[in-house]
Structure formats: structure tokens, C-alpha cells
Amino acid sequence: CVMKSDDLEHTLAELYGKESGFCHGRGGSMHVTKVESGLLGANGIVGGGIPLATGSALASKISHDGAVSVAFFGEGASNQGCFHECINMAAVWKLPIVYFIENNQFAVSTDIHTTCATPTLAQRAQGYGIEGIIVDGTDVLAVYEAMQRAVEHARSGKGPVLLECDVYRYTGHYVGDPAKYMSVEYNTAAHQNDVIDKFKTYLLAEGVASQGELDAVEAAVEERMEKA
């Protein structure tokens, strides 16, 4: 919601169940939707957004509107039947869509390597004859460039792209989850590869921004969040 509409106030109102939210407080965090901004809806069903995005991509191909749909989901959802059915359909029809996997290695408490036989998820793309890309999800610029490539590929009529974005989780799956299934090594790597800290370091090293400018950005965001 924030990315597509730049509207913190109505986003937070929806999360708090207020009438002023995008869905008048009825959607909450699991089903928040703002179609006019291009947000077709979060989904409480694991992998449930994949068919919605595929349908959106089909509509774009039929109407020739030049849009590219993007389905965001976790690595656990990539084992759902709808994932494979939709990618097969999108590949056959060369639909303009990017399937974006946020792979933090854990589906609730289940390690992906115990439920998936391939070393990566992006290589599953080979079975459908589509493009598969792996990117470091803790690198802002790498993700930006990978998405540019993926969207251009999909928009040009070459068909869908499966983009695996390797990231980390900092806590358990839910409030109160002790996350004992997450190793010390995993937690250490997660905090060492914090995406915001890494990007700050890059901006400072390249002379793109000063520490004062970064502090000002953080302060402005904090103020905006508190207001919302």
C-alpha cells in the first residue's frame, strides 16, 4: 500500500480497523486492497495472490494496456499447486508478469530445504521454459536492476519471469514465536546484512549522501509514521 499509493495514513488506518482505511477497516493486514492504485489485494491464503496476479496479466495482454503484473510471495508458497499451474499457464500464453519470491528460508517454522529438492527456487523456471533470476534481496540496487530487467522482459512479450530474492527474517513468524528453529548463524547473518544499514554504508562510501542527510531522512520518516 505504501509503495503503490504513498499513503501512510489510510494504510495504518486499515491496519487498525478504522473506517477511514482503504477497505474501511474490513480488510486489515491480510486482505488490504486498493485497486485504483494497482494493488489487487493481499491475501490470507498462502499463494492466493498468485492466480490473481496471473489473471491481471492475462487482462493486460488482452487489452494491450502495456502493464506488467507482479506477484509477491514467500518461498513456502512456491510449493503450492497454484504456483505451478499459474506459471505454466503464463509461460504458454507469454503473459506480462513477474513472479517475485521473497525467500527468507522459512515457511513459518519449516526450512525450505526440507520441502524443496532443488538448491534454488529460480531454477524451477527451467521446467516451464521461462526466465529465472536470483538476486541478493539485501542489496537495494541489485533488486532494482533485477526488477528492471524482469519487467522489461515481461513487457516485451517474451513471457513471465521468476525472480528469487534472497532475504532474511529477524524474528519468529508471529508475536510470541520464540523462533528456536532459526540458528544463531542465521540470526547473525540477518543482522549483518540488514538492507537499510547496507544501503546507508553504500551511500556514505560513494559520497551520495552525508550522515546528516541520512539522519534527516530517518527523522522525517519517523515523524510521518508517528503522525499516521
PDB file of C-alpha atoms in Angstrom:
ATOM      1  CA  CYS A   1       0.000   0.000   0.000  1.00  0.00           C
ATOM      2  CA  VAL A   2       2.763   2.436   0.888  1.00  0.00           C
ATOM      3  CA  MET A   3       4.704   1.664  -2.291  1.00  0.00           C
ATOM      4  CA  LYS A   4       1.761   1.855  -4.666  1.00  0.00           C
ATOM      5  CA  SER A   5      -0.176   4.735  -3.122  1.00  0.00           C
ATOM      6  CA  ASP A   6       2.343   6.604  -0.921  1.00  0.00           C
ATOM      7  CA  ASP A   7      -0.487   6.849   1.591  1.00  0.00           C
ATOM      8  CA  LEU A   8       0.607   6.029   5.130  1.00  0.00           C
ATOM      9  CA  GLU A   9      -2.446   7.460   6.858  1.00  0.00           C
ATOM     10  CA  HIS A  10      -5.044   5.252   5.161  1.00  0.00           C
ATOM     11  CA  THR A  11      -2.727   2.240   5.265  1.00  0.00           C
ATOM     12  CA  LEU A  12      -2.297   2.464   9.028  1.00  0.00           C
ATOM     13  CA  ALA A  13      -5.995   3.204   9.473  1.00  0.00           C
ATOM     14  CA  GLU A  14      -6.797  -0.064   7.696  1.00  0.00           C
ATOM     15  CA  LEU A  15      -4.392  -1.999   9.935  1.00  0.00           C
ATOM     16  CA  TYR A  16      -6.120  -0.518  12.982  1.00  0.00           C
ATOM     17  CA  GLY A  17      -9.546  -1.487  11.644  1.00  0.00           C
ATOM     18  CA  LYS A  18     -10.713   2.103  11.174  1.00  0.00           C
ATOM     19  CA  GLU A  19     -13.465   3.261   8.851  1.00  0.00           C
ATOM     20  CA  SER A  20     -11.007   5.653   7.176  1.00  0.00           C
ATOM     21  CA  GLY A  21      -8.825   2.764   5.975  1.00  0.00           C
ATOM     22  CA  PHE A  22      -8.567   1.678   2.324  1.00  0.00           C
ATOM     23  CA  CYS A  23     -11.144  -1.081   2.902  1.00  0.00           C
ATOM     24  CA  HIS A  24     -12.982   0.767   5.685  1.00  0.00           C
ATOM     25  CA  GLY A  25     -11.203  -1.381   8.253  1.00  0.00           C
ATOM     26  CA  ARG A  26     -12.708  -4.621   6.933  1.00  0.00           C
ATOM     27  CA  GLY A  27      -9.601  -5.898   5.160  1.00  0.00           C
ATOM     28  CA  GLY A  28      -6.980  -5.422   7.824  1.00  0.00           C
ATOM     29  CA  SER A  29      -3.404  -6.548   7.218  1.00  0.00           C
ATOM     30  CA  MET A  30      -4.355  -9.793   5.482  1.00  0.00           C
ATOM     31  CA  HIS A  31      -6.743  -8.535   2.801  1.00  0.00           C
ATOM     32  CA  VAL A  32      -5.970  -4.859   2.267  1.00  0.00           C
ATOM     33  CA  THR A  33      -6.739  -3.764  -1.285  1.00  0.00           C
ATOM     34  CA  LYS A  34      -6.611  -0.555  -3.310  1.00  0.00           C
ATOM     35  CA  VAL A  35      -7.397  -1.442  -6.902  1.00  0.00           C
ATOM     36  CA  GLU A  36      -7.251   2.138  -8.181  1.00  0.00           C
ATOM     37  CA  SER A  37      -3.583   2.276  -7.154  1.00  0.00           C
ATOM     38  CA  GLY A  38      -2.811  -1.047  -8.812  1.00  0.00           C
ATOM     39  CA  LEU A  39      -2.878  -3.032  -5.564  1.00  0.00           C
ATOM     40  CA  LEU A  40      -5.089  -6.029  -6.311  1.00  0.00           C
ATOM     41  CA  GLY A  41      -5.032  -7.251  -2.738  1.00  0.00           C
ATOM     42  CA  ALA A  42      -3.045  -9.035  -0.095  1.00  0.00           C
ATOM     43  CA  ASN A  43      -4.390 -12.495   0.565  1.00  0.00           C
ATOM     44  CA  GLY A  44      -4.856 -14.580   3.691  1.00  0.00           C
ATOM     45  CA  ILE A  45      -4.457 -17.810   1.707  1.00  0.00           C
ATOM     46  CA  VAL A  46      -0.835 -18.900   1.162  1.00  0.00           C
ATOM     47  CA  GLY A  47      -0.129 -18.350  -2.526  1.00  0.00           C
ATOM     48  CA  GLY A  48      -3.607 -16.900  -3.049  1.00  0.00           C
ATOM     49  CA  GLY A  49      -2.288 -13.789  -4.748  1.00  0.00           C
ATOM     50  CA  ILE A  50      -0.527 -15.763  -7.484  1.00  0.00           C
ATOM     51  CA  PRO A  51      -3.697 -16.582  -9.502  1.00  0.00           C
ATOM     52  CA  LEU A  52      -4.976 -13.015  -9.003  1.00  0.00           C
ATOM     53  CA  ALA A  53      -1.797 -11.565 -10.482  1.00  0.00           C
ATOM     54  CA  THR A  54      -1.850 -14.088 -13.324  1.00  0.00           C
ATOM     55  CA  GLY A  55      -5.404 -13.074 -14.156  1.00  0.00           C
ATOM     56  CA  SER A  56      -4.340  -9.439 -14.112  1.00  0.00           C
ATOM     57  CA  ALA A  57      -1.526 -10.235 -16.541  1.00  0.00           C
ATOM     58  CA  LEU A  58      -3.969 -12.022 -18.846  1.00  0.00           C
ATOM     59  CA  ALA A  59      -6.251  -8.963 -18.768  1.00  0.00           C
ATOM     60  CA  SER A  60      -3.278  -6.767 -19.719  1.00  0.00           C
ATOM     61  CA  LYS A  61      -2.399  -8.997 -22.654  1.00  0.00           C
ATOM     62  CA  ILE A  62      -5.985  -8.994 -23.899  1.00  0.00           C
ATOM     63  CA  SER A  63      -6.412  -5.222 -23.506  1.00  0.00           C
ATOM     64  CA  HIS A  64      -2.860  -4.320 -24.648  1.00  0.00           C
ATOM     65  CA  ASP A  65      -2.516  -1.819 -21.799  1.00  0.00           C
ATOM     66  CA  GLY A  66       1.271  -2.290 -21.511  1.00  0.00           C
ATOM     67  CA  ALA A  67       1.101  -3.109 -17.795  1.00  0.00           C
ATOM     68  CA  VAL A  68       3.159  -5.768 -16.029  1.00  0.00           C
ATOM     69  CA  SER A  69       1.667  -7.571 -13.030  1.00  0.00           C
ATOM     70  CA  VAL A  70       3.847  -8.622 -10.078  1.00  0.00           C
ATOM     71  CA  ALA A  71       3.005 -11.383  -7.611  1.00  0.00           C
ATOM     72  CA  PHE A  72       4.880 -11.196  -4.301  1.00  0.00           C
ATOM     73  CA  PHE A  73       5.002 -14.342  -2.178  1.00  0.00           C
ATOM     74  CA  GLY A  74       7.273 -16.362   0.079  1.00  0.00           C
ATOM     75  CA  GLU A  75       9.296 -19.476  -0.693  1.00  0.00           C
ATOM     76  CA  GLY A  76       6.733 -21.644   1.106  1.00  0.00           C
ATOM     77  CA  ALA A  77       4.032 -20.559  -1.328  1.00  0.00           C
ATOM     78  CA  SER A  78       6.180 -21.794  -4.221  1.00  0.00           C
ATOM     79  CA  ASN A  79       5.203 -25.346  -3.203  1.00  0.00           C
ATOM     80  CA  GLN A  80       1.501 -24.622  -3.662  1.00  0.00           C
ATOM     81  CA  GLY A  81      -0.229 -26.159  -6.659  1.00  0.00           C
ATOM     82  CA  CYS A  82      -1.482 -22.792  -7.890  1.00  0.00           C
ATOM     83  CA  PHE A  83       2.137 -21.588  -8.240  1.00  0.00           C
ATOM     84  CA  HIS A  84       2.948 -24.294 -10.787  1.00  0.00           C
ATOM     85  CA  GLU A  85      -0.408 -24.117 -12.565  1.00  0.00           C
ATOM     86  CA  CYS A  86      -0.218 -20.353 -12.979  1.00  0.00           C
ATOM     87  CA  ILE A  87       3.401 -20.268 -14.124  1.00  0.00           C
ATOM     88  CA  ASN A  88       2.679 -22.972 -16.695  1.00  0.00           C
ATOM     89  CA  MET A  89      -0.310 -21.013 -17.994  1.00  0.00           C
ATOM     90  CA  ALA A  90       1.624 -17.739 -18.038  1.00  0.00           C
ATOM     91  CA  ALA A  91       4.528 -19.390 -19.850  1.00  0.00           C
ATOM     92  CA  VAL A  92       2.299 -20.905 -22.547  1.00  0.00           C
ATOM     93  CA  TRP A  93       0.451 -17.638 -23.112  1.00  0.00           C
ATOM     94  CA  LYS A  94       3.564 -15.448 -22.599  1.00  0.00           C
ATOM     95  CA  LEU A  95       1.804 -13.250 -20.076  1.00  0.00           C
ATOM     96  CA  PRO A  96       3.412  -9.993 -18.829  1.00  0.00           C
ATOM     97  CA  ILE A  97       4.072 -10.968 -15.211  1.00  0.00           C
ATOM     98  CA  VAL A  98       6.917 -11.225 -12.709  1.00  0.00           C
ATOM     99  CA  TYR A  99       6.647 -13.900 -10.011  1.00  0.00           C
ATOM    100  CA  PHE A 100       8.654 -12.435  -7.133  1.00  0.00           C
ATOM    101  CA  ILE A 101       9.702 -14.925  -4.433  1.00  0.00           C
ATOM    102  CA  GLU A 102      10.833 -13.408  -1.136  1.00  0.00           C
ATOM    103  CA  ASN A 103      12.951 -16.320   0.086  1.00  0.00           C
ATOM    104  CA  ASN A 104      13.837 -15.996   3.786  1.00  0.00           C
ATOM    105  CA  GLN A 105      14.279 -19.800   4.006  1.00  0.00           C
ATOM    106  CA  PHE A 106      11.454 -20.375   6.490  1.00  0.00           C
ATOM    107  CA  ALA A 107       7.750 -21.003   5.888  1.00  0.00           C
ATOM    108  CA  VAL A 108       6.546 -20.331   9.437  1.00  0.00           C
ATOM    109  CA  SER A 109       8.999 -22.791  11.077  1.00  0.00           C
ATOM    110  CA  THR A 110       9.724 -25.085   8.133  1.00  0.00           C
ATOM    111  CA  ASP A 111      13.117 -24.788   6.422  1.00  0.00           C
ATOM    112  CA  ILE A 112      12.679 -24.610   2.637  1.00  0.00           C
ATOM    113  CA  HIS A 113      15.450 -27.170   2.103  1.00  0.00           C
ATOM    114  CA  THR A 114      13.314 -29.830   3.813  1.00  0.00           C
ATOM    115  CA  THR A 115      10.457 -29.318   1.335  1.00  0.00           C
ATOM    116  CA  CYS A 116      12.267 -28.464  -1.890  1.00  0.00           C
ATOM    117  CA  ALA A 117      14.767 -30.752  -3.645  1.00  0.00           C
ATOM    118  CA  THR A 118      16.406 -28.072  -5.807  1.00  0.00           C
ATOM    119  CA  PRO A 119      19.194 -25.843  -4.407  1.00  0.00           C
ATOM    120  CA  THR A 120      17.389 -22.727  -5.639  1.00  0.00           C
ATOM    121  CA  LEU A 121      13.794 -21.860  -6.480  1.00  0.00           C
ATOM    122  CA  ALA A 122      14.636 -19.784  -9.536  1.00  0.00           C
ATOM    123  CA  GLN A 123      15.849 -22.888 -11.349  1.00  0.00           C
ATOM    124  CA  ARG A 124      12.290 -24.186 -11.345  1.00  0.00           C
ATOM    125  CA  ALA A 125      11.759 -21.697 -14.174  1.00  0.00           C
ATOM    126  CA  GLN A 126      13.671 -24.033 -16.493  1.00  0.00           C
ATOM    127  CA  GLY A 127      10.882 -26.598 -16.273  1.00  0.00           C
ATOM    128  CA  TYR A 128       8.444 -24.067 -17.722  1.00  0.00           C
ATOM    129  CA  GLY A 129      10.780 -22.565 -20.305  1.00  0.00           C
ATOM    130  CA  ILE A 130      10.831 -19.105 -18.718  1.00  0.00           C
ATOM    131  CA  GLU A 131      13.475 -16.768 -17.365  1.00  0.00           C
ATOM    132  CA  GLY A 132      14.703 -17.428 -13.806  1.00  0.00           C
ATOM    133  CA  ILE A 133      16.753 -14.881 -11.848  1.00  0.00           C
ATOM    134  CA  ILE A 134      18.354 -14.992  -8.389  1.00  0.00           C
ATOM    135  CA  VAL A 135      19.187 -11.738  -6.632  1.00  0.00           C
ATOM    136  CA  ASP A 136      20.567 -10.666  -3.242  1.00  0.00           C
ATOM    137  CA  GLY A 137      17.498  -9.201  -1.582  1.00  0.00           C
ATOM    138  CA  THR A 138      19.613  -7.276   0.913  1.00  0.00           C
ATOM    139  CA  ASP A 139      21.115  -5.181  -1.912  1.00  0.00           C
ATOM    140  CA  VAL A 140      18.752  -2.365  -2.918  1.00  0.00           C
ATOM    141  CA  LEU A 141      20.427  -1.630  -6.230  1.00  0.00           C
ATOM    142  CA  ALA A 142      20.721  -5.292  -7.198  1.00  0.00           C
ATOM    143  CA  VAL A 143      16.983  -5.788  -6.676  1.00  0.00           C
ATOM    144  CA  TYR A 144      16.213  -2.591  -8.592  1.00  0.00           C
ATOM    145  CA  GLU A 145      18.311  -3.706 -11.554  1.00  0.00           C
ATOM    146  CA  ALA A 146      16.909  -7.245 -11.497  1.00  0.00           C
ATOM    147  CA  MET A 147      13.361  -5.914 -11.484  1.00  0.00           C
ATOM    148  CA  GLN A 148      14.125  -3.544 -14.364  1.00  0.00           C
ATOM    149  CA  ARG A 149      15.390  -6.499 -16.377  1.00  0.00           C
ATOM    150  CA  ALA A 150      12.442  -8.696 -15.400  1.00  0.00           C
ATOM    151  CA  VAL A 151       9.769  -6.093 -16.137  1.00  0.00           C
ATOM    152  CA  GLU A 152      11.299  -5.202 -19.497  1.00  0.00           C
ATOM    153  CA  HIS A 153      11.434  -8.901 -20.406  1.00  0.00           C
ATOM    154  CA  ALA A 154       7.781  -9.431 -19.449  1.00  0.00           C
ATOM    155  CA  ARG A 155       6.548  -6.238 -21.126  1.00  0.00           C
ATOM    156  CA  SER A 156       8.330  -7.028 -24.390  1.00  0.00           C
ATOM    157  CA  GLY A 157       6.175 -10.096 -24.948  1.00  0.00           C
ATOM    158  CA  LYS A 158       8.822 -12.676 -24.009  1.00  0.00           C
ATOM    159  CA  GLY A 159       6.718 -14.090 -21.194  1.00  0.00           C
ATOM    160  CA  PRO A 160       6.931 -14.279 -17.404  1.00  0.00           C
ATOM    161  CA  VAL A 161       9.990 -14.095 -15.162  1.00  0.00           C
ATOM    162  CA  LEU A 162      10.573 -15.989 -11.912  1.00  0.00           C
ATOM    163  CA  LEU A 163      12.665 -13.786  -9.623  1.00  0.00           C
ATOM    164  CA  GLU A 164      14.054 -15.295  -6.408  1.00  0.00           C
ATOM    165  CA  CYS A 165      15.024 -12.605  -3.921  1.00  0.00           C
ATOM    166  CA  ASP A 166      17.145 -13.991  -1.058  1.00  0.00           C
ATOM    167  CA  VAL A 167      16.373 -12.194   2.205  1.00  0.00           C
ATOM    168  CA  TYR A 168      16.323 -12.807   5.976  1.00  0.00           C
ATOM    169  CA  ARG A 169      13.775 -12.842   8.748  1.00  0.00           C
ATOM    170  CA  TYR A 170      14.650 -11.100  12.019  1.00  0.00           C
ATOM    171  CA  THR A 171      12.086 -12.685  14.312  1.00  0.00           C
ATOM    172  CA  GLY A 172       9.671 -15.581  14.575  1.00  0.00           C
ATOM    173  CA  HIS A 173       6.663 -15.882  12.312  1.00  0.00           C
ATOM    174  CA  TYR A 174       4.231 -14.349  14.790  1.00  0.00           C
ATOM    175  CA  VAL A 175       4.279 -12.318  18.008  1.00  0.00           C
ATOM    176  CA  GLY A 176       5.458 -14.624  20.785  1.00  0.00           C
ATOM    177  CA  ASP A 177       7.147 -17.127  18.447  1.00  0.00           C
ATOM    178  CA  PRO A 178      10.486 -17.975  20.160  1.00  0.00           C
ATOM    179  CA  ALA A 179      11.940 -18.974  16.747  1.00  0.00           C
ATOM    180  CA  LYS A 180      14.169 -21.691  18.199  1.00  0.00           C
ATOM    181  CA  TYR A 181      14.258 -23.261  14.740  1.00  0.00           C
ATOM    182  CA  MET A 182      16.359 -20.324  13.495  1.00  0.00           C
ATOM    183  CA  SER A 183      20.082 -20.915  14.074  1.00  0.00           C
ATOM    184  CA  VAL A 184      22.483 -18.457  15.690  1.00  0.00           C
ATOM    185  CA  GLU A 185      24.360 -18.323  12.374  1.00  0.00           C
ATOM    186  CA  TYR A 186      21.190 -17.372  10.525  1.00  0.00           C
ATOM    187  CA  ASN A 187      20.334 -14.612  13.001  1.00  0.00           C
ATOM    188  CA  THR A 188      23.875 -13.243  12.899  1.00  0.00           C
ATOM    189  CA  ALA A 189      23.889 -13.168   9.100  1.00  0.00           C
ATOM    190  CA  ALA A 190      20.467 -11.498   9.089  1.00  0.00           C
ATOM    191  CA  HIS A 191      21.616  -8.573  11.197  1.00  0.00           C
ATOM    192  CA  GLN A 192      24.958  -8.279   9.407  1.00  0.00           C
ATOM    193  CA  ASN A 193      23.093  -7.991   6.112  1.00  0.00           C
ATOM    194  CA  ASP A 194      20.410  -5.524   7.176  1.00  0.00           C
ATOM    195  CA  VAL A 195      19.261  -3.959   3.926  1.00  0.00           C
ATOM    196  CA  ILE A 196      18.914  -0.407   5.291  1.00  0.00           C
ATOM    197  CA  ASP A 197      22.269  -0.428   7.058  1.00  0.00           C
ATOM    198  CA  LYS A 198      23.974  -1.804   3.938  1.00  0.00           C
ATOM    199  CA  PHE A 199      22.455   0.860   1.728  1.00  0.00           C
ATOM    200  CA  LYS A 200      23.409   3.614   4.180  1.00  0.00           C
ATOM    201  CA  THR A 201      27.008   2.402   4.146  1.00  0.00           C
ATOM    202  CA  TYR A 202      26.989   2.388   0.349  1.00  0.00           C
ATOM    203  CA  LEU A 203      25.559   5.911   0.063  1.00  0.00           C
ATOM    204  CA  LEU A 204      28.113   7.269   2.522  1.00  0.00           C
ATOM    205  CA  ALA A 205      31.045   5.469   0.872  1.00  0.00           C
ATOM    206  CA  GLU A 206      30.055   6.701  -2.595  1.00  0.00           C
ATOM    207  CA  GLY A 207      29.551  10.261  -1.363  1.00  0.00           C
ATOM    208  CA  VAL A 208      25.936  10.232  -2.500  1.00  0.00           C
ATOM    209  CA  ALA A 209      24.680  11.413   0.882  1.00  0.00           C
ATOM    210  CA  SER A 210      26.097  12.719   4.128  1.00  0.00           C
ATOM    211  CA  GLN A 211      25.322  11.312   7.575  1.00  0.00           C
ATOM    212  CA  GLY A 212      23.346  14.466   8.289  1.00  0.00           C
ATOM    213  CA  GLU A 213      21.190  13.962   5.216  1.00  0.00           C
ATOM    214  CA  LEU A 214      20.506  10.329   6.123  1.00  0.00           C
ATOM    215  CA  ASP A 215      19.608  11.327   9.682  1.00  0.00           C
ATOM    216  CA  ALA A 216      17.202  13.939   8.300  1.00  0.00           C
ATOM    217  CA  VAL A 217      15.508  11.332   6.093  1.00  0.00           C
ATOM    218  CA  GLU A 218      15.083   8.977   9.056  1.00  0.00           C
ATOM    219  CA  ALA A 219      13.693  11.749  11.233  1.00  0.00           C
ATOM    220  CA  ALA A 220      11.201  12.769   8.553  1.00  0.00           C
ATOM    221  CA  VAL A 221      10.031   9.183   8.093  1.00  0.00           C
ATOM    222  CA  GLU A 222       9.699   8.644  11.855  1.00  0.00           C
ATOM    223  CA  GLU A 223       7.643  11.812  12.127  1.00  0.00           C
ATOM    224  CA  ARG A 224       5.399  10.761   9.251  1.00  0.00           C
ATOM    225  CA  MET A 225       4.894   7.307  10.750  1.00  0.00           C
ATOM    226  CA  GLU A 226       4.042   8.707  14.186  1.00  0.00           C
ATOM    227  CA  LYS A 227       1.542  11.095  12.610  1.00  0.00           C
ATOM    228  CA  ALA A 228      -0.072   8.228  10.672  1.00  0.00           C
TER     229      ALA A 228
END
